[in-house]
Amino acid sequence: AQKVTQAQTEISVVEKEDVTLDCVYETRDTTYYLFWYKQPPSGELVFLIRRNSFDEQNEISGRYSWNFQKSTSSFNFTITASQVVDSAVYFCALISSGSARQLTFGSGTQLTVLP
Amino acid sequence: KAGVTQTPRYLIKTRGQQVTLSCSPISGHRSVSWYQQTPGQGLQFLFEYFSETQRNKGNFPGRFSGRQFSNSRSEMNVSTLELGDSALYLCASRPGGLQETQYFGPGTRLLVL
């Protein structure tokens, strides 16, 4: 069985603040893939990043950065200088060879960026 | 490329009725997965189709079924609707491999009265 935990249900920040969204995962498989998706109020899940279990390099894309640490089974997401348009629900997800090929999602973190 | 499209976007049904939702994947993608999203249960996997065959199935009752056509378009059907079936139904497509990213459509919001 696999599991993804996003302990932060809601986070509220003021524009231009940095914010980190936490994601902790559990899997017995050695090959797995981690994802972050953004869900704005419209409902569509927007893909942000994919990481495989063999690549622990951190990644930066503009104001977004991701910290993948296998030692702590975490895949955290940081938004630098947050903007109002970043307000959304963010989901962390996991898929592995033993997961019957299905994405397992965390419960999501509602991020509100106040002007 | 055009993204994943889903129709209809909104549906209102009554208990006991059945409903069919449609999903058109990104061109060239052969895998289509369906997910149910509710406030109480979050995002849950329903099933996946690949080359017209169901490749994987989540833990949902038999009232939930699906199929895929030769052009990779997929439909899911829910029979004998219950109030608890009210949800956002999301479809996702990917080329086919486990490691590939799933791209989601805008979803169909189903309300069962």
JSON list of C-alpha atoms in Angstrom, two decimals:
[
{"chain": "A", "resi": 1, "resn": "ALA", "atom": "CA", "xyz": [0.00, 0.00, 0.00]},
{"chain": "A", "resi": 2, "resn": "GLN", "atom": "CA", "xyz": [1.12, 3.53, -0.54]},
{"chain": "A", "resi": 3, "resn": "LYS", "atom": "CA", "xyz": [0.15, 6.77, 1.06]},
{"chain": "A", "resi": 4, "resn": "VAL", "atom": "CA", "xyz": [0.67, 10.49, 0.62]},
{"chain": "A", "resi": 5, "resn": "THR", "atom": "CA", "xyz": [0.25, 12.88, 3.52]},
{"chain": "A", "resi": 6, "resn": "GLN", "atom": "CA", "xyz": [-0.20, 16.60, 3.24]},
{"chain": "A", "resi": 7, "resn": "ALA", "atom": "CA", "xyz": [-0.53, 17.68, 6.83]},
{"chain": "A", "resi": 8, "resn": "GLN", "atom": "CA", "xyz": [-1.25, 21.32, 6.03]},
{"chain": "A", "resi": 9, "resn": "THR", "atom": "CA", "xyz": [-4.92, 21.62, 5.20]},
{"chain": "A", "resi": 10, "resn": "GLU", "atom": "CA", "xyz": [-4.93, 25.38, 4.72]},
{"chain": "A", "resi": 11, "resn": "ILE", "atom": "CA", "xyz": [-2.22, 28.01, 4.49]},
{"chain": "A", "resi": 12, "resn": "SER", "atom": "CA", "xyz": [-2.74, 31.73, 4.24]},
{"chain": "A", "resi": 13, "resn": "VAL", "atom": "CA", "xyz": [0.06, 34.15, 3.37]},
{"chain": "A", "resi": 14, "resn": "VAL", "atom": "CA", "xyz": [0.38, 37.73, 2.30]},
{"chain": "A", "resi": 15, "resn": "GLU", "atom": "CA", "xyz": [1.55, 38.46, -1.22]},
{"chain": "A", "resi": 16, "resn": "LYS", "atom": "CA", "xyz": [5.34, 38.35, -1.70]},
{"chain": "A", "resi": 17, "resn": "GLU", "atom": "CA", "xyz": [5.87, 36.00, 1.22]},
{"chain": "A", "resi": 18, "resn": "ASP", "atom": "CA", "xyz": [7.54, 32.66, 0.63]},
{"chain": "A", "resi": 19, "resn": "VAL", "atom": "CA", "xyz": [5.52, 29.55, 1.42]},
{"chain": "A", "resi": 20, "resn": "THR", "atom": "CA", "xyz": [6.40, 25.86, 1.64]},
{"chain": "A", "resi": 21, "resn": "LEU", "atom": "CA", "xyz": [3.89, 23.08, 1.13]},
{"chain": "A", "resi": 22, "resn": "ASP", "atom": "CA", "xyz": [4.82, 19.80, 2.76]},
{"chain": "A", "resi": 23, "resn": "CYS", "atom": "CA", "xyz": [4.39, 16.32, 1.31]},
{"chain": "A", "resi": 24, "resn": "VAL", "atom": "CA", "xyz": [5.36, 13.05, 2.96]},
{"chain": "A", "resi": 25, "resn": "TYR", "atom": "CA", "xyz": [4.93, 9.75, 1.16]},
{"chain": "A", "resi": 26, "resn": "GLU", "atom": "CA", "xyz": [5.03, 6.06, 1.95]},
{"chain": "A", "resi": 27, "resn": "THR", "atom": "CA", "xyz": [5.77, 3.26, -0.47]},
{"chain": "A", "resi": 28, "resn": "ARG", "atom": "CA", "xyz": [7.57, -0.07, -0.37]},
{"chain": "A", "resi": 29, "resn": "ASP", "atom": "CA", "xyz": [8.61, 0.17, -3.98]},
{"chain": "A", "resi": 30, "resn": "THR", "atom": "CA", "xyz": [12.07, 1.33, -5.00]},
{"chain": "A", "resi": 31, "resn": "THR", "atom": "CA", "xyz": [10.85, 2.76, -8.28]},
{"chain": "A", "resi": 32, "resn": "TYR", "atom": "CA", "xyz": [8.24, 5.45, -7.95]},
{"chain": "A", "resi": 33, "resn": "TYR", "atom": "CA", "xyz": [7.29, 8.84, -9.28]},
{"chain": "A", "resi": 34, "resn": "LEU", "atom": "CA", "xyz": [6.15, 11.89, -7.40]},
{"chain": "A", "resi": 35, "resn": "PHE", "atom": "CA", "xyz": [4.04, 14.72, -8.75]},
{"chain": "A", "resi": 36, "resn": "TRP", "atom": "CA", "xyz": [2.66, 18.08, -7.77]},
{"chain": "A", "resi": 37, "resn": "TYR", "atom": "CA", "xyz": [-0.58, 19.36, -9.24]},
{"chain": "A", "resi": 38, "resn": "LYS", "atom": "CA", "xyz": [-2.35, 22.69, -8.81]},
{"chain": "A", "resi": 39, "resn": "GLN", "atom": "CA", "xyz": [-6.14, 22.90, -8.75]},
{"chain": "A", "resi": 40, "resn": "PRO", "atom": "CA", "xyz": [-7.57, 26.39, -9.20]},
{"chain": "A", "resi": 41, "resn": "PRO", "atom": "CA", "xyz": [-11.26, 27.04, -8.48]},
{"chain": "A", "resi": 42, "resn": "SER", "atom": "CA", "xyz": [-12.16, 25.99, -12.01]},
{"chain": "A", "resi": 43, "resn": "GLY", "atom": "CA", "xyz": [-11.39, 22.41, -11.00]},
{"chain": "A", "resi": 44, "resn": "GLU", "atom": "CA", "xyz": [-8.85, 21.28, -13.54]},
{"chain": "A", "resi": 45, "resn": "LEU", "atom": "CA", "xyz": [-5.69, 19.70, -12.14]},
{"chain": "A", "resi": 46, "resn": "VAL", "atom": "CA", "xyz": [-2.67, 21.43, -13.61]},
{"chain": "A", "resi": 47, "resn": "PHE", "atom": "CA", "xyz": [0.58, 19.48, -13.71]},
{"chain": "A", "resi": 48, "resn": "LEU", "atom": "CA", "xyz": [3.54, 21.23, -12.09]},
{"chain": "A", "resi": 49, "resn": "ILE", "atom": "CA", "xyz": [6.38, 18.73, -11.73]},
{"chain": "A", "resi": 50, "resn": "ARG", "atom": "CA", "xyz": [7.33, 15.05, -11.85]},
{"chain": "A", "resi": 51, "resn": "ARG", "atom": "CA", "xyz": [10.23, 13.45, -10.00]},
{"chain": "A", "resi": 52, "resn": "ASN", "atom": "CA", "xyz": [11.43, 9.85, -10.12]},
{"chain": "A", "resi": 53, "resn": "SER", "atom": "CA", "xyz": [12.82, 8.01, -7.14]},
{"chain": "A", "resi": 54, "resn": "PHE", "atom": "CA", "xyz": [16.33, 7.89, -8.57]},
{"chain": "A", "resi": 55, "resn": "ASP", "atom": "CA", "xyz": [16.71, 11.60, -9.02]},
{"chain": "A", "resi": 56, "resn": "GLU", "atom": "CA", "xyz": [17.06, 13.55, -5.81]},
{"chain": "A", "resi": 57, "resn": "GLN", "atom": "CA", "xyz": [18.19, 16.75, -7.41]},
{"chain": "A", "resi": 58, "resn": "ASN", "atom": "CA", "xyz": [16.21, 19.73, -6.32]},
{"chain": "A", "resi": 59, "resn": "GLU", "atom": "CA", "xyz": [14.51, 21.66, -9.04]},
{"chain": "A", "resi": 60, "resn": "ILE", "atom": "CA", "xyz": [13.75, 25.32, -9.56]},
{"chain": "A", "resi": 61, "resn": "SER", "atom": "CA", "xyz": [11.34, 26.70, -12.09]},
{"chain": "A", "resi": 62, "resn": "GLY", "atom": "CA", "xyz": [10.87, 30.43, -11.81]},
{"chain": "A", "resi": 63, "resn": "ARG", "atom": "CA", "xyz": [9.31, 31.14, -8.44]},
{"chain": "A", "resi": 64, "resn": "TYR", "atom": "CA", "xyz": [8.70, 27.43, -7.81]},
{"chain": "A", "resi": 65, "resn": "SER", "atom": "CA", "xyz": [11.18, 25.02, -6.27]},
{"chain": "A", "resi": 66, "resn": "TRP", "atom": "CA", "xyz": [10.98, 21.46, -5.07]},
{"chain": "A", "resi": 67, "resn": "ASN", "atom": "CA", "xyz": [13.01, 19.66, -2.42]},
{"chain": "A", "resi": 68, "resn": "PHE", "atom": "CA", "xyz": [13.01, 15.87, -2.74]},
{"chain": "A", "resi": 69, "resn": "GLN", "atom": "CA", "xyz": [14.58, 13.95, 0.16]},
{"chain": "A", "resi": 70, "resn": "LYS", "atom": "CA", "xyz": [14.37, 10.15, 0.12]},
{"chain": "A", "resi": 71, "resn": "SER", "atom": "CA", "xyz": [15.86, 9.94, 3.61]},
{"chain": "A", "resi": 72, "resn": "THR", "atom": "CA", "xyz": [12.77, 11.59, 5.05]},
{"chain": "A", "resi": 73, "resn": "SER", "atom": "CA", "xyz": [10.33, 10.48, 2.30]},
{"chain": "A", "resi": 74, "resn": "SER", "atom": "CA", "xyz": [9.45, 14.07, 1.61]},
{"chain": "A", "resi": 75, "resn": "PHE", "atom": "CA", "xyz": [8.83, 16.09, -1.52]},
{"chain": "A", "resi": 76, "resn": "ASN", "atom": "CA", "xyz": [8.20, 19.67, -0.47]},
{"chain": "A", "resi": 77, "resn": "PHE", "atom": "CA", "xyz": [7.17, 22.53, -2.70]},
{"chain": "A", "resi": 78, "resn": "THR", "atom": "CA", "xyz": [8.18, 26.15, -2.15]},
{"chain": "A", "resi": 79, "resn": "ILE", "atom": "CA", "xyz": [6.71, 29.21, -3.80]},
{"chain": "A", "resi": 80, "resn": "THR", "atom": "CA", "xyz": [8.94, 32.25, -3.56]},
{"chain": "A", "resi": 81, "resn": "ALA", "atom": "CA", "xyz": [7.43, 35.73, -3.56]},
{"chain": "A", "resi": 82, "resn": "SER", "atom": "CA", "xyz": [3.89, 34.39, -3.69]},
{"chain": "A", "resi": 83, "resn": "GLN", "atom": "CA", "xyz": [1.26, 36.08, -5.80]},
{"chain": "A", "resi": 84, "resn": "VAL", "atom": "CA", "xyz": [-2.52, 36.19, -5.59]},
{"chain": "A", "resi": 85, "resn": "VAL", "atom": "CA", "xyz": [-2.70, 33.98, -8.70]},
{"chain": "A", "resi": 86, "resn": "ASP", "atom": "CA", "xyz": [-0.97, 31.23, -6.74]},
{"chain": "A", "resi": 87, "resn": "SER", "atom": "CA", "xyz": [-4.12, 30.79, -4.66]},
{"chain": "A", "resi": 88, "resn": "ALA", "atom": "CA", "xyz": [-5.34, 27.25, -5.30]},
{"chain": "A", "resi": 89, "resn": "VAL", "atom": "CA", "xyz": [-5.39, 23.75, -3.86]},
{"chain": "A", "resi": 90, "resn": "TYR", "atom": "CA", "xyz": [-2.10, 21.94, -4.32]},
{"chain": "A", "resi": 91, "resn": "PHE", "atom": "CA", "xyz": [-1.90, 18.17, -4.46]},
{"chain": "A", "resi": 92, "resn": "CYS", "atom": "CA", "xyz": [1.07, 15.90, -4.07]},
{"chain": "A", "resi": 93, "resn": "ALA", "atom": "CA", "xyz": [0.73, 12.47, -5.71]},
{"chain": "A", "resi": 94, "resn": "LEU", "atom": "CA", "xyz": [2.62, 9.20, -5.99]},
{"chain": "A", "resi": 95, "resn": "ILE", "atom": "CA", "xyz": [2.64, 6.34, -8.47]},
{"chain": "A", "resi": 96, "resn": "SER", "atom": "CA", "xyz": [4.81, 3.23, -8.31]},
{"chain": "A", "resi": 97, "resn": "SER", "atom": "CA", "xyz": [5.28, -0.07, -10.03]},
{"chain": "A", "resi": 98, "resn": "GLY", "atom": "CA", "xyz": [3.51, -1.79, -7.17]},
{"chain": "A", "resi": 99, "resn": "SER", "atom": "CA", "xyz": [0.62, 0.62, -6.94]},
{"chain": "A", "resi": 100, "resn": "ALA", "atom": "CA", "xyz": [-1.35, -1.02, -9.67]},
{"chain": "A", "resi": 101, "resn": "ARG", "atom": "CA", "xyz": [-0.47, 1.96, -11.82]},
{"chain": "A", "resi": 102, "resn": "GLN", "atom": "CA", "xyz": [-2.77, 4.36, -10.07]},
{"chain": "A", "resi": 103, "resn": "LEU", "atom": "CA", "xyz": [-1.96, 7.78, -8.76]},
{"chain": "A", "resi": 104, "resn": "THR", "atom": "CA", "xyz": [-2.39, 8.13, -5.03]},
{"chain": "A", "resi": 105, "resn": "PHE", "atom": "CA", "xyz": [-3.11, 11.70, -4.02]},
{"chain": "A", "resi": 106, "resn": "GLY", "atom": "CA", "xyz": [-2.63, 13.53, -0.77]},
{"chain": "A", "resi": 107, "resn": "SER", "atom": "CA", "xyz": [-5.58, 15.38, 0.68]},
{"chain": "A", "resi": 108, "resn": "GLY", "atom": "CA", "xyz": [-4.37, 18.68, -0.71]},
{"chain": "A", "resi": 109, "resn": "THR", "atom": "CA", "xyz": [-3.33, 22.03, 0.75]},
{"chain": "A", "resi": 110, "resn": "GLN", "atom": "CA", "xyz": [-5.51, 25.07, 0.18]},
{"chain": "A", "resi": 111, "resn": "LEU", "atom": "CA", "xyz": [-3.19, 28.03, -0.33]},
{"chain": "A", "resi": 112, "resn": "THR", "atom": "CA", "xyz": [-4.65, 31.52, -0.07]},
{"chain": "A", "resi": 113, "resn": "VAL", "atom": "CA", "xyz": [-2.44, 34.44, -1.00]},
{"chain": "A", "resi": 114, "resn": "LEU", "atom": "CA", "xyz": [-3.81, 37.73, 0.27]},
{"chain": "A", "resi": 115, "resn": "PRO", "atom": "CA", "xyz": [-3.08, 41.01, -1.51]},
{"chain": "B", "resi": 1, "resn": "LYS", "atom": "CA", "xyz": [-1.80, 20.04, -28.92]},
{"chain": "B", "resi": 2, "resn": "ALA", "atom": "CA", "xyz": [-5.26, 20.35, -27.56]},
{"chain": "B", "resi": 3, "resn": "GLY", "atom": "CA", "xyz": [-5.67, 19.28, -23.95]},
{"chain": "B", "resi": 4, "resn": "VAL", "atom": "CA", "xyz": [-7.95, 16.70, -22.43]},
{"chain": "B", "resi": 5, "resn": "THR", "atom": "CA", "xyz": [-11.60, 17.55, -22.94]},
{"chain": "B", "resi": 6, "resn": "GLN", "atom": "CA", "xyz": [-14.57, 16.33, -20.96]},
{"chain": "B", "resi": 7, "resn": "THR", "atom": "CA", "xyz": [-18.26, 16.58, -21.65]},
{"chain": "B", "resi": 8, "resn": "PRO", "atom": "CA", "xyz": [-20.59, 17.60, -20.26]},
{"chain": "B", "resi": 9, "resn": "ARG", "atom": "CA", "xyz": [-19.08, 20.03, -17.79]},
{"chain": "B", "resi": 10, "resn": "TYR", "atom": "CA", "xyz": [-22.11, 20.01, -15.49]},
{"chain": "B", "resi": 11, "resn": "LEU", "atom": "CA", "xyz": [-24.87, 17.52, -14.88]},
{"chain": "B", "resi": 12, "resn": "ILE", "atom": "CA", "xyz": [-27.83, 17.32, -12.56]},
{"chain": "B", "resi": 13, "resn": "LYS", "atom": "CA", "xyz": [-29.49, 13.95, -12.13]},
{"chain": "B", "resi": 14, "resn": "THR", "atom": "CA", "xyz": [-31.89, 12.34, -9.69]},
{"chain": "B", "resi": 15, "resn": "ARG", "atom": "CA", "xyz": [-31.38, 9.23, -7.62]},
{"chain": "B", "resi": 16, "resn": "GLY", "atom": "CA", "xyz": [-31.82, 6.02, -9.55]},
{"chain": "B", "resi": 17, "resn": "GLN", "atom": "CA", "xyz": [-30.95, 7.50, -12.91]},
{"chain": "B", "resi": 18, "resn": "GLN", "atom": "CA", "xyz": [-27.84, 6.64, -14.86]},
{"chain": "B", "resi": 19, "resn": "VAL", "atom": "CA", "xyz": [-25.27, 8.95, -16.38]},
{"chain": "B", "resi": 20, "resn": "THR", "atom": "CA", "xyz": [-22.56, 8.75, -19.04]},
{"chain": "B", "resi": 21, "resn": "LEU", "atom": "CA", "xyz": [-19.54, 11.02, -19.03]},
{"chain": "B", "resi": 22, "resn": "SER", "atom": "CA", "xyz": [-17.16, 11.44, -21.94]},
{"chain": "B", "resi": 23, "resn": "CYS", "atom": "CA", "xyz": [-13.44, 12.11, -22.15]},
{"chain": "B", "resi": 24, "resn": "SER", "atom": "CA", "xyz": [-11.26, 12.86, -25.17]},
{"chain": "B", "resi": 25, "resn": "PRO", "atom": "CA", "xyz": [-7.56, 12.44, -24.43]},
{"chain": "B", "resi": 26, "resn": "ILE", "atom": "CA", "xyz": [-4.64, 14.39, -25.79]},
{"chain": "B", "resi": 27, "resn": "SER", "atom": "CA", "xyz": [-3.85, 13.28, -29.31]},
{"chain": "B", "resi": 28, "resn": "GLY", "atom": "CA", "xyz": [-1.50, 10.30, -29.28]},
{"chain": "B", "resi": 29, "resn": "HIS", "atom": "CA", "xyz": [-2.26, 9.35, -25.68]},
{"chain": "B", "resi": 30, "resn": "ARG", "atom": "CA", "xyz": [-3.53, 5.81, -25.35]},
{"chain": "B", "resi": 31, "resn": "SER", "atom": "CA", "xyz": [-4.14, 5.67, -21.62]},
{"chain": "B", "resi": 32, "resn": "VAL", "atom": "CA", "xyz": [-7.17, 7.27, -19.99]},
{"chain": "B", "resi": 33, "resn": "SER", "atom": "CA", "xyz": [-7.78, 7.23, -16.26]},
{"chain": "B", "resi": 34, "resn": "TRP", "atom": "CA", "xyz": [-10.81, 8.38, -14.33]},
{"chain": "B", "resi": 35, "resn": "TYR", "atom": "CA", "xyz": [-10.88, 9.86, -10.84]},
{"chain": "B", "resi": 36, "resn": "GLN", "atom": "CA", "xyz": [-13.65, 10.91, -8.48]},
{"chain": "B", "resi": 37, "resn": "GLN", "atom": "CA", "xyz": [-13.15, 13.94, -6.27]},
{"chain": "B", "resi": 38, "resn": "THR", "atom": "CA", "xyz": [-15.37, 14.61, -3.26]},
{"chain": "B", "resi": 39, "resn": "PRO", "atom": "CA", "xyz": [-14.85, 16.84, -0.22]},
{"chain": "B", "resi": 40, "resn": "GLY", "atom": "CA", "xyz": [-14.96, 13.87, 2.11]},
{"chain": "B", "resi": 41, "resn": "GLN", "atom": "CA", "xyz": [-12.88, 11.29, 0.25]},
{"chain": "B", "resi": 42, "resn": "GLY", "atom": "CA", "xyz": [-10.61, 13.49, -1.82]},
{"chain": "B", "resi": 43, "resn": "LEU", "atom": "CA", "xyz": [-9.28, 12.24, -5.14]},
{"chain": "B", "resi": 44, "resn": "GLN", "atom": "CA", "xyz": [-9.89, 8.57, -5.72]},
{"chain": "B", "resi": 45, "resn": "PHE", "atom": "CA", "xyz": [-8.92, 6.41, -8.68]},
{"chain": "B", "resi": 46, "resn": "LEU", "atom": "CA", "xyz": [-11.79, 4.78, -10.55]},
{"chain": "B", "resi": 47, "resn": "PHE", "atom": "CA", "xyz": [-10.20, 2.93, -13.47]},
{"chain": "B", "resi": 48, "resn": "GLU", "atom": "CA", "xyz": [-7.74, 3.12, -16.31]},
{"chain": "B", "resi": 49, "resn": "TYR", "atom": "CA", "xyz": [-8.14, 2.12, -19.93]},
{"chain": "B", "resi": 50, "resn": "PHE", "atom": "CA", "xyz": [-5.35, 1.45, -22.38]},
{"chain": "B", "resi": 51, "resn": "SER", "atom": "CA", "xyz": [-5.88, 0.40, -25.97]},
{"chain": "B", "resi": 52, "resn": "GLU", "atom": "CA", "xyz": [-9.57, -0.31, -25.33]},
{"chain": "B", "resi": 53, "resn": "THR", "atom": "CA", "xyz": [-8.83, -2.60, -22.36]},
{"chain": "B", "resi": 54, "resn": "GLN", "atom": "CA", "xyz": [-9.34, -1.90, -18.71]},
{"chain": "B", "resi": 55, "resn": "ARG", "atom": "CA", "xyz": [-5.86, -2.05, -17.27]},
{"chain": "B", "resi": 56, "resn": "ASN", "atom": "CA", "xyz": [-6.60, -1.20, -13.69]},
{"chain": "B", "resi": 57, "resn": "LYS", "atom": "CA", "xyz": [-9.58, -0.64, -11.41]},
{"chain": "B", "resi": 58, "resn": "GLY", "atom": "CA", "xyz": [-10.06, 1.14, -8.14]},
{"chain": "B", "resi": 59, "resn": "ASN", "atom": "CA", "xyz": [-12.26, 0.19, -5.23]},
{"chain": "B", "resi": 60, "resn": "PHE", "atom": "CA", "xyz": [-15.65, 1.27, -6.49]},
{"chain": "B", "resi": 61, "resn": "PRO", "atom": "CA", "xyz": [-18.89, -0.69, -6.84]},
{"chain": "B", "resi": 62, "resn": "GLY", "atom": "CA", "xyz": [-19.91, -2.28, -10.09]},
{"chain": "B", "resi": 63, "resn": "ARG", "atom": "CA", "xyz": [-22.32, 0.59, -10.75]},
{"chain": "B", "resi": 64, "resn": "PHE", "atom": "CA", "xyz": [-19.27, 2.43, -12.04]},
{"chain": "B", "resi": 65, "resn": "SER", "atom": "CA", "xyz": [-18.10, 1.21, -15.41]},
{"chain": "B", "resi": 66, "resn": "GLY", "atom": "CA", "xyz": [-16.22, 2.50, -18.37]},
{"chain": "B", "resi": 67, "resn": "ARG", "atom": "CA", "xyz": [-15.01, 1.78, -21.83]},
{"chain": "B", "resi": 68, "resn": "GLN", "atom": "CA", "xyz": [-12.55, 3.06, -24.36]},
{"chain": "B", "resi": 69, "resn": "PHE", "atom": "CA", "xyz": [-12.94, 3.34, -28.08]},
{"chain": "B", "resi": 70, "resn": "SER", "atom": "CA", "xyz": [-10.42, 2.72, -30.84]},
{"chain": "B", "resi": 71, "resn": "ASN", "atom": "CA", "xyz": [-9.69, 6.45, -31.06]},
{"chain": "B", "resi": 72, "resn": "SER", "atom": "CA", "xyz": [-8.79, 6.39, -27.32]},
{"chain": "B", "resi": 73, "resn": "ARG", "atom": "CA", "xyz": [-11.85, 8.41, -26.32]},
{"chain": "B", "resi": 74, "resn": "SER", "atom": "CA", "xyz": [-13.35, 7.05, -23.14]},
{"chain": "B", "resi": 75, "resn": "GLU", "atom": "CA", "xyz": [-16.71, 7.04, -21.44]},
{"chain": "B", "resi": 76, "resn": "MET", "atom": "CA", "xyz": [-17.64, 6.23, -17.91]},
{"chain": "B", "resi": 77, "resn": "ASN", "atom": "CA", "xyz": [-21.10, 5.23, -16.81]},
{"chain": "B", "resi": 78, "resn": "VAL", "atom": "CA", "xyz": [-22.70, 5.30, -13.41]},
{"chain": "B", "resi": 79, "resn": "SER", "atom": "CA", "xyz": [-25.92, 3.39, -13.05]},
{"chain": "B", "resi": 80, "resn": "THR", "atom": "CA", "xyz": [-28.55, 3.68, -10.32]},
{"chain": "B", "resi": 81, "resn": "LEU", "atom": "CA", "xyz": [-27.19, 6.97, -9.08]},
{"chain": "B", "resi": 82, "resn": "GLU", "atom": "CA", "xyz": [-26.95, 7.63, -5.36]},
{"chain": "B", "resi": 83, "resn": "LEU", "atom": "CA", "xyz": [-26.67, 10.95, -3.54]},
{"chain": "B", "resi": 84, "resn": "GLY", "atom": "CA", "xyz": [-23.09, 10.06, -2.64]},
{"chain": "B", "resi": 85, "resn": "ASP", "atom": "CA", "xyz": [-22.13, 9.94, -6.31]},
{"chain": "B", "resi": 86, "resn": "SER", "atom": "CA", "xyz": [-22.26, 13.74, -6.40]},
{"chain": "B", "resi": 87, "resn": "ALA", "atom": "CA", "xyz": [-18.69, 14.68, -7.21]},
{"chain": "B", "resi": 88, "resn": "LEU", "atom": "CA", "xyz": [-16.24, 16.14, -9.66]},
{"chain": "B", "resi": 89, "resn": "TYR", "atom": "CA", "xyz": [-15.22, 13.44, -12.12]},
{"chain": "B", "resi": 90, "resn": "LEU", "atom": "CA", "xyz": [-11.82, 13.98, -13.63]},
{"chain": "B", "resi": 91, "resn": "CYS", "atom": "CA", "xyz": [-10.32, 12.28, -16.62]},
{"chain": "B", "resi": 92, "resn": "ALA", "atom": "CA", "xyz": [-6.58, 12.12, -17.27]},
{"chain": "B", "resi": 93, "resn": "SER", "atom": "CA", "xyz": [-4.57, 10.93, -20.22]},
{"chain": "B", "resi": 94, "resn": "ARG", "atom": "CA", "xyz": [-0.96, 9.91, -20.80]},
{"chain": "B", "resi": 95, "resn": "PRO", "atom": "CA", "xyz": [0.88, 8.18, -23.61]},
{"chain": "B", "resi": 96, "resn": "GLY", "atom": "CA", "xyz": [0.84, 4.86, -21.76]},
{"chain": "B", "resi": 97, "resn": "GLY", "atom": "CA", "xyz": [3.81, 4.24, -19.52]},
{"chain": "B", "resi": 98, "resn": "LEU", "atom": "CA", "xyz": [3.78, 4.17, -15.74]},
{"chain": "B", "resi": 99, "resn": "GLN", "atom": "CA", "xyz": [6.33, 6.95, -15.45]},
{"chain": "B", "resi": 100, "resn": "GLU", "atom": "CA", "xyz": [4.50, 9.31, -17.73]},
{"chain": "B", "resi": 101, "resn": "THR", "atom": "CA", "xyz": [2.67, 12.35, -16.47]},
{"chain": "B", "resi": 102, "resn": "GLN", "atom": "CA", "xyz": [-1.09, 12.24, -16.41]},
{"chain": "B", "resi": 103, "resn": "TYR", "atom": "CA", "xyz": [-2.72, 15.35, -17.82]},
{"chain": "B", "resi": 104, "resn": "PHE", "atom": "CA", "xyz": [-6.16, 16.16, -16.54]},
{"chain": "B", "resi": 105, "resn": "GLY", "atom": "CA", "xyz": [-9.25, 17.54, -18.14]},
{"chain": "B", "resi": 106, "resn": "PRO", "atom": "CA", "xyz": [-11.51, 20.22, -16.62]},
{"chain": "B", "resi": 107, "resn": "GLY", "atom": "CA", "xyz": [-13.81, 17.63, -15.08]},
{"chain": "B", "resi": 108, "resn": "THR", "atom": "CA", "xyz": [-17.53, 16.99, -15.02]},
{"chain": "B", "resi": 109, "resn": "ARG", "atom": "CA", "xyz": [-19.43, 18.20, -11.97]},
{"chain": "B", "resi": 110, "resn": "LEU", "atom": "CA", "xyz": [-22.24, 15.78, -11.22]},
{"chain": "B", "resi": 111, "resn": "LEU", "atom": "CA", "xyz": [-24.98, 16.65, -8.77]},
{"chain": "B", "resi": 112, "resn": "VAL", "atom": "CA", "xyz": [-27.39, 13.90, -7.75]},
{"chain": "B", "resi": 113, "resn": "LEU", "atom": "CA", "xyz": [-30.65, 15.07, -6.19]}
]
